[in-house]
Coordinates of C-alpha atoms and ligand atoms in Angstrom, one line a residue:
M18 CA -9.1 16.7 53.1
A19 CA -10.4 18.0 49.8
Q20 CA -14.2 18.2 49.8
K21 CA -15.4 15.7 47.3
P22 CA -18.4 16.6 45.2
W23 CA -20.0 13.3 46.2
G24 CA -19.0 13.5 49.8
G25 CA -22.5 14.0 51.3
R26 CA -23.2 10.4 52.4
F27 CA -19.7 9.6 53.6
S28 CA -18.6 10.0 57.2
E29 CA -14.9 9.2 56.9
A30 CA -12.1 10.2 54.5
T31 CA -11.3 8.0 51.6
D32 CA -8.5 5.6 52.1
K33 CA -5.3 6.9 50.5
L34 CA -4.8 3.7 48.6
V35 CA -8.3 3.9 47.3
E36 CA -7.8 7.5 46.2
E37 CA -4.7 6.5 44.3
F38 CA -6.2 3.5 42.7
T39 CA -9.4 5.1 41.5
Q40 CA -8.1 8.5 40.3
S41 CA -7.8 9.1 36.6
V42 CA -6.8 12.7 36.5
H43 CA -3.2 12.1 35.5
F44 CA -4.5 10.8 32.1
D45 CA -8.0 12.2 31.7
K46 CA -6.9 15.8 32.3
R47 CA -6.3 16.0 28.6
L48 CA -10.0 15.9 28.1
A49 CA -10.3 19.2 29.9
P50 CA -10.9 21.5 26.9
Y51 CA -13.7 19.2 25.7
D52 CA -15.1 18.9 29.2
I53 CA -15.3 22.7 29.4
R54 CA -16.8 23.1 26.0
A55 CA -19.5 20.7 26.8
S56 CA -20.2 22.3 30.1
I57 CA -20.5 25.7 28.5
A58 CA -23.0 24.3 26.0
H59 CA -24.9 22.6 28.8
A60 CA -25.0 25.8 30.9
R61 CA -26.3 27.9 28.0
M62 CA -29.0 25.3 27.4
L63 CA -30.0 25.3 31.1
A64 CA -30.5 29.0 31.0
K65 CA -32.4 29.0 27.8
Q66 CA -34.7 26.4 29.3
K67 CA -35.0 28.6 32.4
I68 CA -33.7 25.7 34.5
I69 CA -31.1 28.2 35.8
S70 CA -31.1 32.0 35.4
A71 CA -29.3 33.9 32.7
E72 CA -27.0 35.5 35.3
E73 CA -26.2 32.2 36.8
A74 CA -25.2 30.8 33.4
E75 CA -23.1 33.8 32.7
K76 CA -21.2 33.4 35.9
I77 CA -20.7 29.7 35.3
I78 CA -19.5 30.3 31.7
A79 CA -17.1 33.1 32.7
G80 CA -15.7 30.8 35.5
L81 CA -15.2 27.9 33.1
E82 CA -13.5 30.1 30.5
E83 CA -11.1 31.3 33.2
I84 CA -10.4 27.7 34.2
A85 CA -9.8 26.8 30.5
R86 CA -7.2 29.6 30.3
E87 CA -5.4 28.5 33.5
I88 CA -5.2 24.9 32.2
E89 CA -3.9 26.0 28.8
E90 CA -1.2 28.2 30.4
G91 CA -0.3 25.4 32.9
R92 CA -1.4 27.4 35.9
F93 CA -4.1 25.0 37.0
H94 CA -3.5 22.9 40.1
W95 CA -4.7 19.3 39.4
R96 CA -5.7 17.4 42.5
P97 CA -5.6 13.6 42.3
E98 CA -7.8 13.3 45.4
L99 CA -10.6 14.9 43.3
E100 CA -10.5 11.8 41.2
D101 CA -10.9 12.9 37.6
V102 CA -10.9 15.8 35.2
H103 CA -14.6 16.5 35.7
M104 CA -14.5 16.9 39.5
N105 CA -11.3 18.9 39.4
I106 CA -13.0 21.4 37.1
E107 CA -16.2 21.4 39.1
A108 CA -14.3 22.0 42.3
A109 CA -12.2 24.8 40.8
L110 CA -15.4 26.4 39.5
Y111 CA -16.8 26.3 43.0
E112 CA -13.7 28.1 44.3
K113 CA -14.1 30.8 41.7
I114 CA -17.8 31.6 41.7
G115 CA -19.2 29.9 44.9
P116 CA -22.3 27.8 45.3
V117 CA -23.8 28.8 42.0
A118 CA -21.2 26.4 40.5
G119 CA -23.2 23.6 41.9
K120 CA -26.0 24.4 39.5
L121 CA -24.0 23.3 36.4
H122 CA -24.4 19.7 37.2
T123 CA -28.2 19.9 37.0
A124 CA -29.7 17.4 34.6
R125 CA -26.3 15.9 34.0
S126 CA -24.1 13.1 35.4
R127 CA -20.4 12.3 35.0
N128 CA -21.6 9.3 33.1
D129 CA -23.1 11.2 30.1
Q130 CA -20.4 13.9 30.6
V131 CA -17.4 11.6 30.2
A132 CA -19.1 9.9 27.2
T133 CA -19.5 13.3 25.6
D134 CA -16.0 14.5 26.3
V135 CA -14.4 11.4 24.9
R136 CA -16.5 11.7 21.7
L137 CA -15.4 15.3 21.2
F138 CA -11.8 14.4 21.8
L139 CA -11.9 11.4 19.5
R140 CA -13.6 13.4 16.7
D141 CA -10.7 15.8 16.6
V142 CA -8.2 12.9 16.6
V143 CA -10.0 11.2 13.7
D144 CA -10.0 14.5 11.8
E145 CA -6.3 14.8 12.3
G146 CA -5.8 11.2 11.4
V147 CA -7.6 11.7 8.1
R148 CA -5.5 14.7 7.3
R149 CA -2.3 12.9 8.0
L150 CA -3.4 9.9 6.0
R151 CA -4.0 12.3 3.1
E152 CA -0.4 13.6 3.4
L153 CA 0.9 10.1 3.5
R154 CA -1.1 9.1 0.4
Q155 CA 0.1 12.2 -1.3
S156 CA 3.7 11.3 -0.6
L157 CA 3.2 7.9 -2.1
V158 CA 1.6 9.3 -5.2
N159 CA 4.4 11.8 -5.6
K160 CA 7.1 9.1 -5.2
A161 CA 5.2 6.9 -7.7
R162 CA 5.0 9.8 -10.2
E163 CA 8.8 10.6 -9.9
N164 CA 9.7 6.9 -10.6
L165 CA 7.3 5.9 -13.2
E166 CA 9.9 4.1 -15.3
V167 CA 11.6 2.2 -12.5
I168 CA 11.2 -1.6 -12.6
L169 CA 11.9 -4.0 -9.7
P170 CA 11.2 -7.6 -8.9
G171 CA 7.7 -8.2 -7.6
F172 CA 7.7 -10.8 -4.9
T173 CA 5.4 -13.6 -3.7
H174 CA 6.7 -15.7 -0.7
L175 CA 9.5 -13.2 -0.7
Q176 CA 10.8 -14.9 -3.8
H177 CA 11.2 -13.2 -7.1
A178 CA 8.0 -13.5 -9.0
Q179 CA 7.3 -11.0 -11.8
P180 CA 8.7 -7.6 -12.8
V181 CA 6.6 -4.7 -11.6
L182 CA 6.8 -0.9 -11.6
L183 CA 8.1 0.6 -8.4
A184 CA 5.2 3.0 -8.9
H185 CA 2.7 0.1 -8.8
H186 CA 4.3 -1.2 -5.7
L187 CA 4.0 2.3 -4.0
M188 CA 0.4 2.7 -5.2
A189 CA -0.5 -0.6 -3.5
Y190 CA 0.1 1.2 -0.2
Y191 CA -1.9 4.1 -1.4
E192 CA -4.9 1.7 -1.7
M193 CA -4.4 0.5 1.8
F194 CA -4.2 4.0 3.3
R195 CA -7.2 5.0 1.2
R196 CA -9.2 2.2 2.9
D197 CA -7.9 3.3 6.2
T198 CA -9.2 6.8 5.5
L199 CA -12.6 5.5 4.6
R200 CA -12.7 3.5 7.8
L201 CA -11.9 6.6 9.9
V202 CA -14.5 8.6 8.1
A203 CA -17.0 5.8 8.9
V204 CA -15.9 5.8 12.6
R205 CA -16.4 9.6 12.7
R206 CA -20.1 9.1 12.0
E207 CA -20.3 6.6 14.8
I208 CA -18.5 9.0 17.2
N209 CA -20.5 12.0 16.3
V210 CA -23.6 11.2 18.4
C211 CA -24.5 13.2 21.5
P212 CA -25.0 11.3 24.7
L213 CA -25.6 14.4 26.9
G214 CA -29.0 14.4 28.5
S215 CA -28.8 10.7 29.3
A216 CA -27.7 11.8 32.8
A217 CA -26.7 8.9 35.1
L218 CA -28.5 6.2 33.1
A219 CA -32.3 6.9 32.9
G220 CA -32.5 10.4 31.5
T221 CA -33.6 13.5 33.4
P222 CA -36.9 15.0 34.6
F223 CA -35.7 18.5 33.7
P224 CA -37.1 20.0 30.5
I225 CA -33.7 20.1 28.7
D226 CA -33.1 20.8 25.1
R227 CA -30.9 18.0 23.8
E228 CA -30.9 19.2 20.2
M229 CA -29.6 22.6 21.2
V230 CA -26.6 21.1 23.1
A231 CA -25.9 18.7 20.2
R232 CA -26.0 21.4 17.6
E233 CA -23.7 23.6 19.6
L234 CA -21.2 20.8 20.0
G235 CA -21.4 19.8 16.3
F236 CA -23.0 16.4 16.9
E237 CA -25.0 15.0 14.0
A238 CA -27.4 12.9 16.1
L239 CA -28.7 12.2 19.6
S240 CA -28.2 8.9 21.3
R241 CA -31.6 7.2 21.4
N242 CA -31.4 5.2 24.6
S243 CA -30.0 6.7 27.8
M244 CA -28.9 3.3 29.2
D245 CA -27.0 2.5 26.1
A246 CA -25.6 6.0 25.8
V247 CA -23.8 5.9 29.2
S248 CA -22.3 2.5 28.7
D249 CA -21.6 2.4 24.9
R250 CA -17.9 2.4 24.1
D251 CA -18.4 0.8 20.6
F252 CA -17.2 4.0 19.0
I253 CA -13.9 3.7 20.8
I254 CA -13.6 0.0 19.8
S255 CA -14.3 0.9 16.2
F256 CA -11.6 3.5 16.3
L257 CA -9.1 1.2 18.0
A258 CA -9.9 -1.4 15.3
A259 CA -9.5 1.1 12.5
A260 CA -6.3 2.3 14.0
A261 CA -5.0 -1.2 14.4
T262 CA -5.6 -2.0 10.8
C263 CA -3.9 1.2 9.8
L264 CA -0.9 0.4 12.0
A265 CA -0.8 -3.1 10.4
H266 CA -0.4 -1.3 7.0
L267 CA 2.2 1.1 8.4
S268 CA 4.1 -1.8 9.8
R269 CA 4.1 -3.6 6.4
L270 CA 5.4 -0.5 4.8
A271 CA 8.0 -0.2 7.5
E272 CA 9.1 -3.8 7.0
E273 CA 9.6 -3.2 3.3
I274 CA 11.6 -0.1 4.0
I275 CA 13.8 -2.0 6.5
L276 CA 14.3 -4.9 4.0
W277 CA 14.9 -2.7 1.1
M278 CA 17.6 -0.7 3.0
S279 CA 19.6 -3.8 3.9
P280 CA 22.6 -4.4 1.7
E281 CA 21.1 -7.7 0.6
F282 CA 18.4 -5.8 -1.2
G283 CA 20.0 -2.4 -1.5
F284 CA 16.8 -1.1 -3.1
I285 CA 16.6 2.2 -1.3
D286 CA 18.6 4.7 0.8
L287 CA 17.2 6.9 3.5
P288 CA 18.4 10.4 4.4
D289 CA 20.6 10.6 7.5
K290 CA 18.0 12.7 9.3
L291 CA 15.6 9.8 9.4
C292 CA 18.1 7.2 10.7
T293 CA 20.0 6.6 13.9
G294 CA 23.4 5.1 14.6
S295 CA 24.9 2.4 16.9
S296 CA 26.7 3.1 20.1
I297 CA 29.3 0.5 19.3
M298 CA 29.5 0.0 15.6
P299 CA 30.6 3.3 14.0
Q300 CA 29.6 2.3 10.5
K301 CA 26.0 1.7 11.3
K302 CA 23.0 3.6 9.8
N303 CA 19.8 2.1 11.1
P304 CA 16.2 2.5 10.0
D305 CA 15.0 2.7 13.6
V306 CA 12.0 4.9 12.8
A307 CA 10.6 2.1 10.5
E308 CA 11.5 -0.5 13.1
L309 CA 9.6 1.4 15.8
I310 CA 6.5 1.9 13.6
R311 CA 6.6 -1.9 13.1
G312 CA 7.3 -2.4 16.9
K313 CA 4.7 0.0 18.2
S314 CA 1.9 -1.7 16.1
G315 CA 1.9 -4.5 18.7
R316 CA 0.8 -2.2 21.4
V317 CA -1.9 -0.7 19.2
F318 CA -3.3 -4.2 18.5
G319 CA -3.2 -4.9 22.3
N320 CA -5.2 -1.7 23.0
L321 CA -8.1 -3.0 20.9
L322 CA -8.1 -6.3 22.7
A323 CA -7.8 -4.6 26.1
L324 CA -11.0 -2.5 25.6
L325 CA -12.9 -5.5 24.2
T326 CA -12.0 -7.4 27.3
V327 CA -13.0 -4.5 29.5
V328 CA -16.5 -4.2 28.1
K329 CA -17.3 -7.9 27.4
G330 CA -18.6 -8.8 30.9
L331 CA -20.2 -5.5 31.9
P332 CA -23.9 -5.4 32.9
L333 CA -25.8 -2.2 31.9
T334 CA -25.1 0.6 32.5
Y335 CA -22.1 2.6 33.5
N336 CA -19.5 0.6 35.5
R337 CA -16.3 2.1 36.7
D338 CA -14.4 -0.4 34.6
L339 CA -15.2 1.9 31.7
Q340 CA -12.7 4.4 33.0
E341 CA -10.2 1.9 31.6
D342 CA -11.2 2.9 28.1
K343 CA -9.0 6.0 28.2
E344 CA -5.4 4.7 28.5
P345 CA -5.7 2.3 25.6
L346 CA -7.4 5.0 23.6
F347 CA -4.9 7.8 24.3
D348 CA -2.0 5.4 23.7
T349 CA -3.4 4.4 20.3
C350 CA -4.0 8.1 19.4
D351 CA -0.5 9.0 20.5
T352 CA 1.0 6.2 18.4
L353 CA -1.1 6.5 15.3
L354 CA -0.7 10.2 14.7
P355 CA 3.1 10.5 14.9
A356 CA 3.5 7.1 13.0
L357 CA 1.5 8.6 10.1
R358 CA 3.6 11.7 10.0
L359 CA 6.9 9.7 10.2
A360 CA 5.8 7.3 7.5
T361 CA 5.2 10.3 5.3
L362 CA 8.7 11.5 6.0
L363 CA 10.1 8.0 5.2
V364 CA 8.2 7.8 1.9
E365 CA 9.2 11.4 1.0
G366 CA 12.8 10.8 1.9
L367 CA 13.4 7.4 0.4
V368 CA 15.7 7.3 -2.5
P369 CA 15.2 4.4 -4.9
R370 CA 18.5 2.8 -6.0
K371 CA 17.3 2.1 -9.5
E372 CA 20.5 0.2 -10.7
N373 CA 20.1 -2.3 -7.8
M374 CA 16.5 -2.8 -8.5
R375 CA 17.3 -3.4 -12.2
A376 CA 20.2 -5.8 -11.3
A377 CA 17.9 -7.7 -9.0
C378 CA 15.5 -8.2 -11.9
E379 CA 18.2 -10.2 -13.6
E380 CA 17.9 -13.0 -11.1
G381 CA 15.0 -15.3 -10.6
H382 CA 13.7 -15.7 -14.2
L383 CA 11.1 -13.0 -13.7
T384 CA 9.7 -13.4 -17.1
A385 CA 9.1 -17.1 -17.0
T386 CA 5.3 -16.5 -16.8
D387 CA 5.7 -14.4 -19.9
L388 CA 7.3 -17.3 -21.7
A389 CA 4.4 -19.5 -20.7
D390 CA 1.9 -16.8 -21.9
Y391 CA 3.8 -16.7 -25.2
L392 CA 3.4 -20.4 -25.7
V393 CA -0.3 -20.1 -24.9
I394 CA -0.7 -17.6 -27.6
K395 CA 1.1 -20.0 -29.9
G396 CA -1.6 -22.6 -29.1
L397 CA -0.4 -24.6 -26.1
P398 CA -2.7 -25.1 -23.1
F399 CA -1.5 -23.1 -20.1
R400 CA -0.8 -26.1 -17.9
E401 CA 1.4 -27.7 -20.6
A402 CA 3.2 -24.4 -21.2
H403 CA 3.8 -24.0 -17.5
H404 CA 5.4 -27.5 -17.4
L405 CA 7.6 -26.8 -20.4
V406 CA 8.8 -23.5 -19.1
G407 CA 9.6 -25.2 -15.8
Q408 CA 11.9 -27.5 -17.7
I409 CA 13.4 -24.5 -19.6
V410 CA 14.1 -22.8 -16.2
A411 CA 15.7 -25.9 -14.9
F412 CA 17.9 -25.9 -18.0
C413 CA 18.8 -22.3 -17.4
E414 CA 19.7 -23.0 -13.8
E415 CA 22.0 -25.8 -14.9
K416 CA 23.7 -23.8 -17.5
G417 CA 23.8 -20.6 -15.5
L418 CA 21.8 -18.7 -18.1
R419 CA 19.1 -16.1 -17.9
L420 CA 15.9 -16.9 -19.9
W421 CA 16.6 -14.2 -22.5
E422 CA 20.2 -15.6 -22.9
V423 CA 19.0 -19.0 -24.2
P424 CA 19.8 -19.3 -27.9
L425 CA 16.9 -19.9 -30.2
E426 CA 18.1 -23.4 -31.2
E427 CA 18.2 -24.4 -27.6
F428 CA 14.6 -23.1 -27.1
Q429 CA 13.6 -25.0 -30.2
K430 CA 14.8 -28.3 -28.8
F431 CA 12.0 -27.9 -26.1
T432 CA 9.4 -26.9 -28.7
P433 CA 9.3 -25.6 -32.2
L434 CA 6.6 -23.2 -31.1
I435 CA 9.3 -20.8 -29.9
E436 CA 10.5 -18.4 -32.6
E437 CA 12.6 -15.4 -32.9
D438 CA 9.8 -13.1 -31.6
V439 CA 10.1 -14.7 -28.2
Y440 CA 12.9 -12.4 -27.0
E441 CA 10.6 -9.4 -27.0
W442 CA 8.4 -11.4 -24.5
L443 CA 11.3 -12.0 -22.2
T444 CA 12.3 -8.3 -21.6
L445 CA 11.3 -6.6 -18.4
E446 CA 9.8 -3.7 -20.2
G447 CA 7.8 -6.0 -22.5
S448 CA 6.5 -8.0 -19.5
V449 CA 5.3 -4.9 -17.6
K450 CA 3.8 -3.3 -20.6
R451 CA 1.7 -6.3 -21.5
R452 CA 0.0 -6.3 -18.1
K453 CA -2.6 -3.9 -19.3
V454 CA -5.5 -5.3 -17.4
F455 CA -7.4 -2.8 -15.2
G456 CA -5.4 -2.8 -11.9
G457 CA -2.3 -4.2 -13.6
T458 CA 1.3 -2.9 -13.6
A459 CA 1.4 -1.6 -17.2
P460 CA 2.8 1.9 -17.2
E461 CA -0.4 3.3 -18.8
R462 CA -2.6 1.7 -16.1
V463 CA -0.3 2.9 -13.3
S464 CA -0.3 6.4 -14.8
E465 CA -4.1 6.3 -14.8
A466 CA -4.1 5.1 -11.2
I467 CA -1.8 7.9 -10.2
R468 CA -3.9 10.5 -12.0
A469 CA -7.1 9.2 -10.3
A470 CA -5.4 9.3 -6.9
E471 CA -4.3 12.8 -7.5
E472 CA -7.8 13.9 -8.4
E473 CA -9.2 12.0 -5.4
L474 CA -6.7 13.7 -3.0
A475 CA -7.4 17.1 -4.5
K476 CA -11.1 16.6 -4.0
E477 CA -10.7 15.4 -0.4
A478 CA -8.5 18.3 0.4
G479 CA -11.1 20.7 -0.9
A480 CA -14.0 19.0 0.9
Ligands
LIG529 N1 -13.6 9.1 35.6 C1 -14.8 8.4 35.2 C2 -14.6 7.7 33.9 O1 -13.6 7.9 33.3 C3 -15.9 9.4 35.0 C4 -17.3 8.8 35.2 C5 -17.4 8.4 36.6 N2 -18.7 8.1 37.0 C6 -19.0 7.5 38.1 N3 -20.3 7.3 38.4 N4 -18.1 7.2 39.0 O2 -15.3 6.8 33.5

């Protein structure tokens, strides 16, 4: 039987089933580099405060560094019966340097230790997420810039609505991913608080220097209440919520890519390297990557709900339930980061089929609103204009005409307000160009938006 660090008050071995049920090492071992970093900072501080001697600290740190190397090189022997990453490392340290290893845990508990480790881990993930979001945003801006002149139908209710620039459509996603970035940046601040020093729940009688540890680990603040610090998982919930929102955006983008690639739309093509085939239908080229981004978002939403449910009934302070924070967290991280990279590849790789987008604009009387606006300028109240254009559209449907194919004398049977100059209002280019309002689809506005985004990205990359 492996000696458990907490074995003192126990007189029989742990039941095998209990060991299996309570152990978390198969998933929390990925916290090891952070656990060791935090332990080294803690040991240094203990020595500086003369709680342990300098030689003891040196031994501990050398031992920890050796363990870190073993783990990195895959030589470390993980033992599930030692429960979790913290006790595995502690036991290994004992084997390496003997009883002095036992001094590392002075003024510390696994409760503040695990909270510290997860914060360090998540801070790295968030930084990587922000980087990948920046790449994705850059790919959208690039694609928008390359296709500034391309017009496609804009949809509401998945029905043809008004013509828009493809660049405007792509930049709509840029906005979503910019907000996702801001959310992650805000979560980072929440994460970056040091709980170490809270010990089990009540703090510690030893004269530790919490600021020193926090500084060494790059934390911006100290947790202010030890009881809160060991039971707070809000920062994970905030991250899971931010990630869920981001996955919702990725899923919407994925859905459009899937729709646009279907022959019914035919708006884009994707490179072969980003698609997969069918095992029975030889002709198939499927957008499985986009489908899986859409599909995996469900699990990410579930992870948020899972952790909310774990914490909602917990009395203060630490409860073992909190160990259940890690699997949803890791799963979300392992979904979000690759999904961001793959979405970038999809955006970079997608090839707009401009002729098909153009052809689609021929259907659905996309410039009907423009005709109504034209009549408003000629003096008709908008509601009346709307009604009248509705009748003209019905006429077009009956005759199989597009709005711009209606002869002037037919228009004039509806109202003498329509004159020769109407045809300019009915073109796709004219329609788009007139929507010059800030935030609108006019080419000059979209160019400005692209330029602003490029500046924003350059600034963020430099920051
Ligand atoms: N493996 C535990 C977790 O993830 C570490 C903290 C355990 N603390 C305790 N008092 N049992 O939450």
